[in-house]
Amino acid sequence: MAKIAIMGFGTVGSGVLEVLETNKISIAEKCSDTITVKYILDIRDFSEDPHHELFTKNFEDILNDEEVSVVVETMGGLHPSYDFTKRLLLKGKHVVTSNKELVAAYGAELLQIAREKDINYMFEASVGGGIPIIRPLNSCLAANEITEIVGILNGTTNYILTEMFESGKEFSVALKDAQDKGYAEKNPAADVEGHDACRKIAILSSLVFGKRVDYTKINTDGITDITLTDVKYAEAYGSVIKLIGRAKIENDRVFASVEPTMLKTSHSLAGIKDVFNGILVKGNAIGDVMFYGRGAGKLPTASAVVADVIDCVRNLDRNNHYFWEEVDTDFVVPYDQNTAKFLVRIAGSYKEQKDRICNLFGETEVLQIKEGEFGIMTSEMTVADLKEKMKQVSAIKKIKFID
Ligand code: HSE
């Protein structure tokens, strides 16, 4: 019998217990062993909970119990989850997590400890909720050199943008709607400012490129500034706007960003709506592969955690080679050196500024969507170059464009 502990009994932690109980028999068949929860660590009071006898407030109970071989960390945040995870791994216990913040920040170190101890640190649920993505990248696509990952990695923002495009709602109205439906938190900053998607693209790219992609070096713009005027421009260009996390490797350096991006409606990520996530992976042997599904939610995310627990129980004495190394040098290319096409909104009249616009941007397609401004589509240029040109006109904003 495999004994496990759950640290953090919030939405995902309680979902893990639910999945383990609901699917007890089939899970036991899959691991040729039963999985029993011996402890649940949470500082809150659960004396009325039907599982109250499992609760402890003392981490040492779990750390020092030789019977516990796998620990689920669904506490979130960096502290004390980092300290707890490190001590558990050093003690030889497998750890499974949904904590993207911790994996993005300390993954390299924690994976190194797991490797040295011949155990596992697993994090399928940290990206894409219930969508299998970590394991496929590490196993099924292992024969490929992955060159690029492009994804809609945050369900809340995808829901908001879908509502803005399909129902003509302002950002604030669509956000309120997302909160009422339970998608967005009361404090929605991590989602709408892009930090959640940033951690996720950092984890995916670290895994496939084998070196830590430092999330603090990834330019991250959220969707809080996207307006219905931007929606109209995008529509006029036959496009939608999505919050896109992207990482591409070239000459052993990574170009990575999280930003609202205009995608042609024919792009394979453009049709991904509502709270769904879509992740497009480009491999040198397989070409393009798409992963699609619900990127959040109690049971989808818990099912990914439990799948990792099952893997640990099946491989108690074997490391699964999830790994990326810490790097000293700048692996992530500064954002200013990224190249793309951009929609630029410029205040004033195009007629009066035509010569300057042509000198700066060449011949461009011009769109008049709103009184007192116009939009142009640039050719491919670096962000640094674009910023310099934008200083020379009354630029309102830029939005990246992928066709
Ligand atoms: N808040 C995230 C989302 C789910 O909306 O996609 C957890 O990563």
mmCIF file of C-alpha atoms and ligand atoms in Angstrom:
data_model
loop_
_atom_site.group_PDB
_atom_site.id
_atom_site.type_symbol
_atom_site.label_atom_id
_atom_site.label_comp_id
_atom_site.label_asym_id
_atom_site.label_seq_id
_atom_site.Cartn_x
_atom_site.Cartn_y
_atom_site.Cartn_z
ATOM 1 C CA MET A 1 0.000 0.000 0.000
ATOM 2 C CA ALA A 2 1.398 3.406 -1.014
ATOM 3 C CA LYS A 3 0.894 6.103 1.617
ATOM 4 C CA ILE A 4 0.805 9.704 0.527
ATOM 5 C CA ALA A 5 0.265 13.139 2.059
ATOM 6 C CA ILE A 6 -1.430 16.244 0.668
ATOM 7 C CA MET A 7 -0.067 19.656 1.669
ATOM 8 C CA GLY A 8 -2.642 22.406 1.103
ATOM 9 C CA PHE A 9 -6.359 21.511 1.122
ATOM 10 C CA GLY A 10 -7.655 24.258 -1.169
ATOM 11 C CA THR A 11 -9.418 23.743 -4.493
ATOM 12 C CA VAL A 12 -6.797 21.497 -6.070
ATOM 13 C CA GLY A 13 -5.763 19.669 -2.872
ATOM 14 C CA SER A 14 -9.349 18.733 -2.045
ATOM 15 C CA GLY A 15 -9.838 17.753 -5.700
ATOM 16 C CA VAL A 16 -6.888 15.348 -5.399
ATOM 17 C CA LEU A 17 -8.558 13.575 -2.467
ATOM 18 C CA GLU A 18 -11.846 13.480 -4.394
ATOM 19 C CA VAL A 19 -10.260 11.943 -7.496
ATOM 20 C CA LEU A 20 -8.332 9.403 -5.409
ATOM 21 C CA GLU A 21 -11.523 8.361 -3.612
ATOM 22 C CA THR A 22 -13.839 8.372 -6.637
ATOM 23 C CA ASN A 23 -11.450 6.372 -8.831
ATOM 24 C CA LYS A 24 -9.883 4.293 -6.052
ATOM 25 C CA ILE A 25 -10.409 0.926 -7.732
ATOM 26 C CA SER A 26 -9.269 1.841 -11.222
ATOM 27 C CA ILE A 27 -6.268 3.734 -9.825
ATOM 28 C CA ALA A 28 -5.282 0.699 -7.732
ATOM 29 C CA GLU A 29 -5.457 -1.469 -10.852
ATOM 30 C CA LYS A 30 -3.283 0.992 -12.769
ATOM 31 C CA CYS A 31 -0.547 1.063 -10.112
ATOM 32 C CA SER A 32 -0.926 -2.522 -8.903
ATOM 33 C CA ASP A 33 -1.123 -0.954 -5.462
ATOM 34 C CA THR A 34 -3.620 1.000 -3.412
ATOM 35 C CA ILE A 35 -2.964 4.663 -2.699
ATOM 36 C CA THR A 36 -3.962 5.867 0.746
ATOM 37 C CA VAL A 37 -3.867 9.432 2.011
ATOM 38 C CA LYS A 38 -2.230 9.344 5.451
ATOM 39 C CA TYR A 39 -1.969 13.087 6.151
ATOM 40 C CA ILE A 40 -3.419 16.365 4.982
ATOM 41 C CA LEU A 41 -1.396 19.413 6.002
ATOM 42 C CA ASP A 42 -3.307 22.675 6.321
ATOM 43 C CA ILE A 43 -3.152 25.477 8.851
ATOM 44 C CA ARG A 44 -6.923 26.020 8.741
ATOM 45 C CA ASP A 45 -9.423 24.253 10.935
ATOM 46 C CA PHE A 46 -11.026 21.190 9.334
ATOM 47 C CA SER A 47 -12.441 19.633 12.509
ATOM 48 C CA GLU A 48 -15.887 19.380 10.869
ATOM 49 C CA ASP A 49 -14.524 17.768 7.694
ATOM 50 C CA PRO A 50 -15.357 14.065 7.213
ATOM 51 C CA HIS A 51 -11.612 13.422 6.850
ATOM 52 C CA HIS A 52 -10.737 15.412 9.984
ATOM 53 C CA GLU A 53 -8.608 12.594 11.411
ATOM 54 C CA LEU A 54 -6.136 12.978 8.530
ATOM 55 C CA PHE A 55 -5.403 16.656 9.175
ATOM 56 C CA THR A 56 -2.214 17.916 10.751
ATOM 57 C CA LYS A 57 -0.736 21.370 11.137
ATOM 58 C CA ASN A 58 2.738 19.930 11.674
ATOM 59 C CA PHE A 59 4.888 19.457 8.556
ATOM 60 C CA GLU A 60 7.350 17.312 10.543
ATOM 61 C CA ASP A 61 4.661 14.597 10.869
ATOM 62 C CA ILE A 62 4.890 14.071 7.118
ATOM 63 C CA LEU A 63 8.629 14.597 6.792
ATOM 64 C CA ASN A 64 9.484 12.079 9.489
ATOM 65 C CA ASP A 65 6.955 9.383 8.592
ATOM 66 C CA GLU A 66 8.882 6.624 6.821
ATOM 67 C CA GLU A 67 5.648 5.203 5.413
ATOM 68 C CA VAL A 68 4.886 8.291 3.345
ATOM 69 C CA SER A 69 6.581 7.894 -0.023
ATOM 70 C CA VAL A 70 4.821 10.560 -2.126
ATOM 71 C CA VAL A 71 3.755 14.059 -1.099
ATOM 72 C CA VAL A 72 1.372 16.296 -3.048
ATOM 73 C CA GLU A 73 2.146 20.013 -2.725
ATOM 74 C CA THR A 74 -0.913 22.100 -3.579
ATOM 75 C CA MET A 75 -0.175 24.972 -1.224
ATOM 76 C CA GLY A 76 0.825 27.464 -3.895
ATOM 77 C CA GLY A 77 3.226 30.377 -3.455
ATOM 78 C CA LEU A 78 6.946 30.153 -2.818
ATOM 79 C CA HIS A 79 7.088 29.982 0.956
ATOM 80 C CA PRO A 80 6.953 27.711 2.835
ATOM 81 C CA SER A 81 6.370 25.409 -0.154
ATOM 82 C CA TYR A 82 9.990 25.742 -1.358
ATOM 83 C CA ASP A 83 11.460 24.828 2.018
ATOM 84 C CA PHE A 84 8.989 21.959 2.516
ATOM 85 C CA THR A 85 9.544 20.532 -0.973
ATOM 86 C CA LYS A 86 13.329 20.688 -0.684
ATOM 87 C CA ARG A 87 13.345 18.951 2.694
ATOM 88 C CA LEU A 88 10.971 16.248 1.472
ATOM 89 C CA LEU A 89 13.090 15.550 -1.615
ATOM 90 C CA LEU A 90 16.293 15.486 0.445
ATOM 91 C CA LYS A 91 14.568 12.961 2.695
ATOM 92 C CA GLY A 92 13.904 10.768 -0.359
ATOM 93 C CA LYS A 93 10.176 11.417 -0.772
ATOM 94 C CA HIS A 94 8.680 12.016 -4.212
ATOM 95 C CA VAL A 95 6.898 15.350 -4.560
ATOM 96 C CA VAL A 96 4.052 16.143 -6.980
ATOM 97 C CA THR A 97 2.916 19.722 -7.418
ATOM 98 C CA SER A 98 0.522 22.042 -9.232
ATOM 99 C CA ASN A 99 2.519 25.064 -8.016
ATOM 100 C CA LYS A 100 3.733 26.834 -11.155
ATOM 101 C CA GLU A 101 5.304 29.664 -9.224
ATOM 102 C CA LEU A 102 7.578 27.278 -7.339
ATOM 103 C CA VAL A 103 8.483 25.183 -10.388
ATOM 104 C CA ALA A 104 9.327 28.285 -12.442
ATOM 105 C CA ALA A 105 11.433 29.776 -9.642
ATOM 106 C CA TYR A 106 13.198 26.743 -8.133
ATOM 107 C CA GLY A 107 12.552 23.917 -10.601
ATOM 108 C CA ALA A 108 16.207 23.515 -11.623
ATOM 109 C CA GLU A 109 17.392 23.043 -8.044
ATOM 110 C CA LEU A 110 14.509 20.781 -6.993
ATOM 111 C CA LEU A 111 14.822 18.595 -10.091
ATOM 112 C CA GLN A 112 18.566 18.247 -9.447
ATOM 113 C CA ILE A 113 17.886 16.990 -5.905
ATOM 114 C CA ALA A 114 15.268 14.534 -7.210
ATOM 115 C CA ARG A 115 17.741 13.257 -9.793
ATOM 116 C CA GLU A 116 20.497 12.758 -7.217
ATOM 117 C CA LYS A 117 18.098 10.910 -4.913
ATOM 118 C CA ASP A 118 16.623 8.752 -7.707
ATOM 119 C CA ILE A 119 13.147 10.006 -6.975
ATOM 120 C CA ASN A 120 10.783 12.374 -8.802
ATOM 121 C CA TYR A 121 9.612 15.956 -8.669
ATOM 122 C CA MET A 122 6.574 16.082 -10.956
ATOM 123 C CA PHE A 123 4.465 19.036 -12.068
ATOM 124 C CA GLU A 124 2.055 18.045 -14.848
ATOM 125 C CA ALA A 125 -0.698 20.170 -13.266
ATOM 126 C CA SER A 126 1.415 23.326 -13.218
ATOM 127 C CA VAL A 127 0.726 24.038 -16.901
ATOM 128 C CA GLY A 128 -2.510 23.543 -18.795
ATOM 129 C CA GLY A 129 -4.539 22.196 -15.837
ATOM 130 C CA GLY A 130 -5.776 18.800 -16.968
ATOM 131 C CA ILE A 131 -4.193 18.932 -20.441
ATOM 132 C CA PRO A 132 -1.348 16.434 -20.718
ATOM 133 C CA ILE A 133 1.613 18.576 -21.776
ATOM 134 C CA ILE A 134 4.621 18.054 -19.467
ATOM 135 C CA ARG A 135 4.721 14.278 -19.904
ATOM 136 C CA PRO A 136 4.225 14.393 -23.694
ATOM 137 C CA LEU A 137 7.015 16.964 -24.016
ATOM 138 C CA ASN A 138 9.333 14.845 -21.899
ATOM 139 C CA SER A 139 8.390 11.423 -23.253
ATOM 140 C CA CYS A 140 6.300 11.191 -26.430
ATOM 141 C CA LEU A 141 8.137 14.042 -28.171
ATOM 142 C CA ALA A 142 11.539 13.163 -26.724
ATOM 143 C CA ALA A 143 12.907 12.216 -30.152
ATOM 144 C CA ASN A 144 12.361 15.769 -31.401
ATOM 145 C CA GLU A 145 14.358 18.923 -31.057
ATOM 146 C CA ILE A 146 11.599 21.293 -29.959
ATOM 147 C CA THR A 147 12.237 24.657 -31.571
ATOM 148 C CA GLU A 148 9.223 26.676 -30.497
ATOM 149 C CA ILE A 149 6.204 26.685 -28.188
ATOM 150 C CA VAL A 150 3.329 29.087 -28.738
ATOM 151 C CA GLY A 151 0.346 28.941 -26.440
ATOM 152 C CA ILE A 152 -2.814 30.304 -24.954
ATOM 153 C CA LEU A 153 -1.851 29.343 -21.427
ATOM 154 C CA ASN A 154 -4.381 31.214 -19.328
ATOM 155 C CA GLY A 155 -8.076 30.355 -19.374
ATOM 156 C CA THR A 156 -9.324 33.444 -17.548
ATOM 157 C CA THR A 157 -7.836 35.904 -20.029
ATOM 158 C CA ASN A 158 -8.947 33.782 -22.952
ATOM 159 C CA TYR A 159 -12.498 33.901 -21.604
ATOM 160 C CA ILE A 160 -12.325 37.696 -21.206
ATOM 161 C CA LEU A 161 -10.929 38.228 -24.716
ATOM 162 C CA THR A 162 -13.525 35.864 -26.193
ATOM 163 C CA GLU A 163 -16.303 37.878 -24.509
ATOM 164 C CA MET A 164 -14.818 41.133 -25.803
ATOM 165 C CA PHE A 165 -14.746 39.786 -29.369
ATOM 166 C CA GLU A 166 -17.986 37.833 -29.430
ATOM 167 C CA SER A 167 -20.252 39.880 -27.157
ATOM 168 C CA GLY A 168 -18.677 43.318 -27.516
ATOM 169 C CA LYS A 169 -18.098 43.613 -23.755
ATOM 170 C CA GLU A 170 -15.586 46.093 -22.367
ATOM 171 C CA PHE A 171 -12.623 44.538 -20.535
ATOM 172 C CA SER A 172 -13.986 45.501 -17.094
ATOM 173 C CA VAL A 173 -17.410 43.981 -17.833
ATOM 174 C CA ALA A 174 -15.904 40.767 -19.202
ATOM 175 C CA LEU A 175 -13.610 40.543 -16.147
ATOM 176 C CA LYS A 176 -16.564 40.922 -13.777
ATOM 177 C CA ASP A 177 -18.332 38.204 -15.733
ATOM 178 C CA ALA A 178 -15.270 35.933 -15.395
ATOM 179 C CA GLN A 179 -15.235 36.585 -11.638
ATOM 180 C CA ASP A 180 -18.965 35.851 -11.329
ATOM 181 C CA LYS A 181 -18.432 32.550 -13.142
ATOM 182 C CA GLY A 182 -15.593 31.648 -10.756
ATOM 183 C CA TYR A 183 -12.861 31.716 -13.425
ATOM 184 C CA ALA A 184 -11.055 34.826 -12.228
ATOM 185 C CA GLU A 185 -9.946 35.399 -8.647
ATOM 186 C CA LYS A 186 -11.171 38.409 -6.648
ATOM 187 C CA ASN A 187 -7.666 39.744 -7.195
ATOM 188 C CA PRO A 188 -7.248 38.868 -10.853
ATOM 189 C CA ALA A 189 -3.770 40.397 -11.287
ATOM 190 C CA ALA A 190 -1.846 37.141 -11.820
ATOM 191 C CA ASP A 191 -4.120 36.232 -14.710
ATOM 192 C CA VAL A 192 -4.891 39.563 -16.399
ATOM 193 C CA GLU A 193 -1.376 40.955 -16.045
ATOM 194 C CA GLY A 194 0.091 37.848 -17.648
ATOM 195 C CA HIS A 195 2.164 36.533 -14.703
ATOM 196 C CA ASP A 196 0.408 33.164 -14.676
ATOM 197 C CA ALA A 197 1.064 32.648 -18.414
ATOM 198 C CA CYS A 198 4.653 33.838 -17.911
ATOM 199 C CA ARG A 199 5.395 31.142 -15.297
ATOM 200 C CA LYS A 200 3.828 28.537 -17.579
ATOM 201 C CA ILE A 201 5.839 29.406 -20.698
ATOM 202 C CA ALA A 202 8.974 29.543 -18.498
ATOM 203 C CA ILE A 203 8.302 25.986 -17.267
ATOM 204 C CA LEU A 204 7.542 24.569 -20.724
ATOM 205 C CA SER A 205 10.540 26.197 -22.371
ATOM 206 C CA SER A 206 12.927 25.259 -19.535
ATOM 207 C CA LEU A 207 11.809 21.645 -19.921
ATOM 208 C CA VAL A 208 12.204 21.425 -23.691
ATOM 209 C CA PHE A 209 15.352 23.545 -23.996
ATOM 210 C CA GLY A 210 17.036 21.881 -20.999
ATOM 211 C CA LYS A 211 18.146 25.126 -19.362
ATOM 212 C CA ARG A 212 16.360 27.417 -16.971
ATOM 213 C CA VAL A 213 14.364 30.079 -18.772
ATOM 214 C CA ASP A 214 14.266 32.791 -16.120
ATOM 215 C CA TYR A 215 10.683 34.055 -15.932
ATOM 216 C CA THR A 216 11.859 37.426 -14.621
ATOM 217 C CA LYS A 217 13.585 37.974 -17.994
ATOM 218 C CA ILE A 218 10.437 37.295 -20.032
ATOM 219 C CA ASN A 219 8.708 40.468 -21.171
ATOM 220 C CA THR A 220 5.182 40.134 -19.811
ATOM 221 C CA ASP A 221 2.284 42.329 -20.879
ATOM 222 C CA GLY A 222 -1.221 41.451 -19.774
ATOM 223 C CA ILE A 223 -4.577 42.277 -21.336
ATOM 224 C CA THR A 224 -5.702 45.115 -19.033
ATOM 225 C CA ASP A 225 -5.064 47.724 -21.737
ATOM 226 C CA ILE A 226 -6.959 45.928 -24.492
ATOM 227 C CA THR A 227 -10.014 47.924 -25.551
ATOM 228 C CA LEU A 228 -12.950 47.474 -27.906
ATOM 229 C CA THR A 229 -11.135 49.786 -30.342
ATOM 230 C CA ASP A 230 -8.268 47.254 -30.460
ATOM 231 C CA VAL A 231 -10.890 44.579 -31.099
ATOM 232 C CA LYS A 232 -12.174 46.576 -34.097
ATOM 233 C CA TYR A 233 -8.662 46.982 -35.535
ATOM 234 C CA ALA A 234 -8.022 43.259 -35.117
ATOM 235 C CA GLU A 235 -11.300 42.409 -36.837
ATOM 236 C CA ALA A 236 -10.461 44.737 -39.710
ATOM 237 C CA TYR A 237 -7.229 42.747 -40.171
ATOM 238 C CA GLY A 238 -9.153 39.451 -40.125
ATOM 239 C CA SER A 239 -7.644 38.674 -36.734
ATOM 240 C CA VAL A 240 -8.430 38.001 -33.104
ATOM 241 C CA ILE A 241 -6.390 39.031 -30.060
ATOM 242 C CA LYS A 242 -5.116 36.322 -27.729
ATOM 243 C CA LEU A 243 -2.753 36.439 -24.758
ATOM 244 C CA ILE A 244 0.121 34.482 -26.258
ATOM 245 C CA GLY A 245 3.069 32.969 -24.422
ATOM 246 C CA ARG A 246 5.850 32.184 -26.821
ATOM 247 C CA ALA A 247 9.350 30.738 -26.575
ATOM 248 C CA LYS A 248 11.639 30.043 -29.502
ATOM 249 C CA ILE A 249 15.236 28.848 -29.485
ATOM 250 C CA GLU A 250 17.788 30.154 -31.970
ATOM 251 C CA ASN A 251 21.563 29.712 -31.703
ATOM 252 C CA ASP A 252 21.198 28.439 -28.161
ATOM 253 C CA ARG A 253 19.353 31.523 -26.945
ATOM 254 C CA VAL A 254 15.667 31.893 -26.203
ATOM 255 C CA PHE A 255 13.286 34.526 -27.490
ATOM 256 C CA ALA A 256 10.388 34.526 -25.051
ATOM 257 C CA SER A 257 7.436 36.786 -24.383
ATOM 258 C CA VAL A 258 3.909 36.959 -23.014
ATOM 259 C CA GLU A 259 1.794 39.587 -24.701
ATOM 260 C CA PRO A 260 -1.594 40.256 -26.307
ATOM 261 C CA THR A 261 -1.101 39.202 -29.896
ATOM 262 C CA MET A 262 -3.178 39.581 -33.039
ATOM 263 C CA LEU A 263 -3.580 36.222 -34.777
ATOM 264 C CA LYS A 264 -5.124 35.775 -38.214
ATOM 265 C CA THR A 265 -8.408 33.879 -37.824
ATOM 266 C CA SER A 266 -6.829 31.071 -39.873
ATOM 267 C CA HIS A 267 -4.103 30.557 -37.218
ATOM 268 C CA SER A 268 -4.540 27.271 -35.350
ATOM 269 C CA LEU A 269 -4.756 29.051 -31.976
ATOM 270 C CA ALA A 270 -7.285 31.666 -33.128
ATOM 271 C CA GLY A 271 -10.327 29.409 -32.719
ATOM 272 C CA ILE A 272 -9.528 28.509 -29.091
ATOM 273 C CA LYS A 273 -12.263 30.198 -27.103
ATOM 274 C CA ASP A 274 -13.629 30.700 -23.614
ATOM 275 C CA VAL A 275 -11.583 29.179 -20.776
ATOM 276 C CA PHE A 276 -9.838 26.687 -23.024
ATOM 277 C CA ASN A 277 -6.058 26.577 -23.440
ATOM 278 C CA GLY A 278 -4.200 25.638 -26.603
ATOM 279 C CA ILE A 279 -0.503 24.920 -26.879
ATOM 280 C CA LEU A 280 1.235 24.598 -30.232
ATOM 281 C CA VAL A 281 4.576 22.794 -30.134
ATOM 282 C CA LYS A 282 6.970 22.744 -33.083
ATOM 283 C CA GLY A 283 9.383 19.807 -33.322
ATOM 284 C CA ASN A 284 12.015 19.133 -35.987
ATOM 285 C CA ALA A 285 10.724 15.621 -36.693
ATOM 286 C CA ILE A 286 7.008 15.841 -35.949
ATOM 287 C CA GLY A 287 6.263 19.342 -37.220
ATOM 288 C CA ASP A 288 3.373 21.054 -35.427
ATOM 289 C CA VAL A 289 1.480 19.384 -32.560
ATOM 290 C CA MET A 290 -1.465 20.962 -30.755
ATOM 291 C CA PHE A 291 -2.588 20.363 -27.185
ATOM 292 C CA TYR A 292 -6.074 21.579 -26.347
ATOM 293 C CA GLY A 293 -8.399 21.417 -23.368
ATOM 294 C CA ARG A 294 -9.507 22.922 -20.084
ATOM 295 C CA GLY A 295 -6.523 24.644 -18.557
ATOM 296 C CA ALA A 296 -8.010 25.133 -15.112
ATOM 297 C CA GLY A 297 -10.629 23.829 -12.711
ATOM 298 C CA LYS A 298 -10.644 21.645 -9.625
ATOM 299 C CA LEU A 299 -11.044 18.151 -11.060
ATOM 300 C CA PRO A 300 -9.141 18.587 -14.362
ATOM 301 C CA THR A 301 -6.143 19.945 -12.436
ATOM 302 C CA ALA A 302 -6.484 17.331 -9.679
ATOM 303 C CA SER A 303 -6.560 14.578 -12.300
ATOM 304 C CA ALA A 304 -3.165 15.753 -13.580
ATOM 305 C CA VAL A 305 -1.780 15.733 -10.029
ATOM 306 C CA VAL A 306 -3.099 12.220 -9.402
ATOM 307 C CA ALA A 307 -1.603 10.989 -12.694
ATOM 308 C CA ASP A 308 1.788 12.161 -11.401
ATOM 309 C CA VAL A 309 1.178 10.411 -8.073
ATOM 310 C CA ILE A 310 0.412 7.194 -9.969
ATOM 311 C CA ASP A 311 3.647 7.609 -11.941
ATOM 312 C CA CYS A 312 5.626 8.056 -8.732
ATOM 313 C CA VAL A 313 4.033 4.987 -7.141
ATOM 314 C CA ARG A 314 4.836 2.949 -10.250
ATOM 315 C CA ASN A 315 8.433 4.165 -10.246
ATOM 316 C CA LEU A 316 9.357 4.497 -6.597
ATOM 317 C CA ASP A 317 13.061 3.869 -7.210
ATOM 318 C CA ARG A 318 13.522 5.492 -10.583
ATOM 319 C CA ASN A 319 14.040 9.076 -11.685
ATOM 320 C CA ASN A 320 12.056 10.092 -14.767
ATOM 321 C CA HIS A 321 14.658 12.481 -16.207
ATOM 322 C CA TYR A 322 12.601 15.650 -15.909
ATOM 323 C CA PHE A 323 15.429 18.113 -15.800
ATOM 324 C CA TRP A 324 16.773 21.530 -16.670
ATOM 325 C CA GLU A 325 19.986 23.107 -15.585
ATOM 326 C CA GLU A 326 20.565 26.451 -13.954
ATOM 327 C CA VAL A 327 22.473 28.790 -16.276
ATOM 328 C CA ASP A 328 24.699 31.707 -15.358
ATOM 329 C CA THR A 329 24.726 33.347 -18.750
ATOM 330 C CA ASP A 330 21.813 35.223 -20.257
ATOM 331 C CA PHE A 331 19.813 32.466 -21.904
ATOM 332 C CA VAL A 332 16.823 34.731 -22.568
ATOM 333 C CA VAL A 333 17.378 37.340 -25.280
ATOM 334 C CA PRO A 334 16.352 40.877 -24.192
ATOM 335 C CA TYR A 335 12.851 41.698 -25.419
ATOM 336 C CA ASP A 336 14.069 44.644 -27.502
ATOM 337 C CA GLN A 337 15.894 42.193 -29.783
ATOM 338 C CA ASN A 338 12.696 40.232 -30.565
ATOM 339 C CA THR A 339 11.362 40.727 -34.078
ATOM 340 C CA ALA A 340 7.752 40.739 -35.247
ATOM 341 C CA LYS A 341 5.190 42.652 -37.245
ATOM 342 C CA PHE A 342 3.089 45.081 -35.245
ATOM 343 C CA LEU A 343 -0.153 46.968 -35.502
ATOM 344 C CA VAL A 344 0.628 50.543 -34.433
ATOM 345 C CA ARG A 345 -2.182 52.939 -33.561
ATOM 346 C CA ILE A 346 -1.199 56.551 -34.177
ATOM 347 C CA ALA A 347 -3.057 59.710 -33.135
ATOM 348 C CA GLY A 348 -3.943 62.379 -35.717
ATOM 349 C CA SER A 349 -4.654 62.318 -39.413
ATOM 350 C CA TYR A 350 -2.857 59.955 -41.775
ATOM 351 C CA LYS A 351 -3.032 62.465 -44.631
ATOM 352 C CA GLU A 352 -1.095 65.032 -42.630
ATOM 353 C CA GLN A 353 1.547 62.510 -41.508
ATOM 354 C CA LYS A 354 1.791 60.428 -44.668
ATOM 355 C CA ASP A 355 5.371 61.387 -45.591
ATOM 356 C CA ARG A 356 6.743 60.815 -42.118
ATOM 357 C CA ILE A 357 4.918 57.488 -41.814
ATOM 358 C CA CYS A 358 6.250 56.349 -45.200
ATOM 359 C CA ASN A 359 9.787 57.412 -44.295
ATOM 360 C CA LEU A 360 9.657 55.556 -41.007
ATOM 361 C CA PHE A 361 7.642 52.470 -41.876
ATOM 362 C CA GLY A 362 7.705 52.268 -45.700
ATOM 363 C CA GLU A 363 4.553 51.553 -47.669
ATOM 364 C CA THR A 364 2.003 50.202 -45.192
ATOM 365 C CA GLU A 365 -1.627 49.251 -45.147
ATOM 366 C CA VAL A 366 -3.523 52.000 -43.324
ATOM 367 C CA LEU A 367 -6.755 51.532 -41.409
ATOM 368 C CA GLN A 368 -9.153 54.203 -40.195
ATOM 369 C CA ILE A 369 -11.286 52.695 -37.442
ATOM 370 C CA LYS A 370 -11.784 55.578 -35.065
ATOM 371 C CA GLU A 371 -12.034 59.358 -35.392
ATOM 372 C CA GLY A 372 -8.751 61.133 -34.651
ATOM 373 C CA GLU A 373 -6.400 58.192 -35.218
ATOM 374 C CA PHE A 374 -5.324 55.559 -37.716
ATOM 375 C CA GLY A 375 -3.568 52.218 -37.651
ATOM 376 C CA ILE A 376 -0.682 50.828 -39.672
ATOM 377 C CA MET A 377 0.781 47.354 -39.966
ATOM 378 C CA THR A 378 4.569 47.379 -39.854
ATOM 379 C CA SER A 379 6.933 45.032 -41.633
ATOM 380 C CA GLU A 380 9.024 42.631 -39.518
ATOM 381 C CA MET A 381 11.280 44.685 -37.215
ATOM 382 C CA THR A 382 12.915 44.511 -33.815
ATOM 383 C CA VAL A 383 11.079 45.866 -30.797
ATOM 384 C CA ALA A 384 13.965 48.319 -30.283
ATOM 385 C CA ASP A 385 13.551 49.631 -33.822
ATOM 386 C CA LEU A 386 9.787 49.879 -33.396
ATOM 387 C CA LYS A 387 10.082 51.783 -30.109
ATOM 388 C CA GLU A 388 12.459 54.269 -31.749
ATOM 389 C CA LYS A 389 10.051 54.858 -34.644
ATOM 390 C CA MET A 390 7.066 55.126 -32.297
ATOM 391 C CA LYS A 391 8.813 58.001 -30.505
ATOM 392 C CA GLN A 392 8.773 59.952 -33.758
ATOM 393 C CA VAL A 393 4.997 59.798 -34.212
ATOM 394 C CA SER A 394 2.098 60.240 -31.792
ATOM 395 C CA ALA A 395 1.869 56.509 -31.200
ATOM 396 C CA ILE A 396 -0.998 55.305 -29.014
ATOM 397 C CA LYS A 397 0.016 51.662 -28.724
ATOM 398 C CA LYS A 398 1.443 48.630 -30.492
ATOM 399 C CA ILE A 399 0.061 45.116 -30.703
ATOM 400 C CA LYS A 400 2.173 42.235 -31.959
ATOM 401 C CA PHE A 401 0.893 40.424 -35.020
ATOM 402 C CA ILE A 402 1.383 36.791 -36.042
ATOM 403 C CA ASP A 403 -0.004 35.657 -39.392
HETATM 404 N N1 HSE B 1 -5.923 30.985 -13.303
HETATM 405 C C1 HSE B 1 -5.437 30.086 -14.309
HETATM 406 C C2 HSE B 1 -6.208 30.287 -15.607
HETATM 407 C C3 HSE B 1 -5.559 28.652 -13.903
HETATM 408 O O1 HSE B 1 -7.156 31.077 -15.632
HETATM 409 O O2 HSE B 1 -5.837 29.687 -16.591
HETATM 410 C C4 HSE B 1 -4.492 28.196 -12.983
HETATM 411 O O3 HSE B 1 -3.251 28.165 -13.645
#
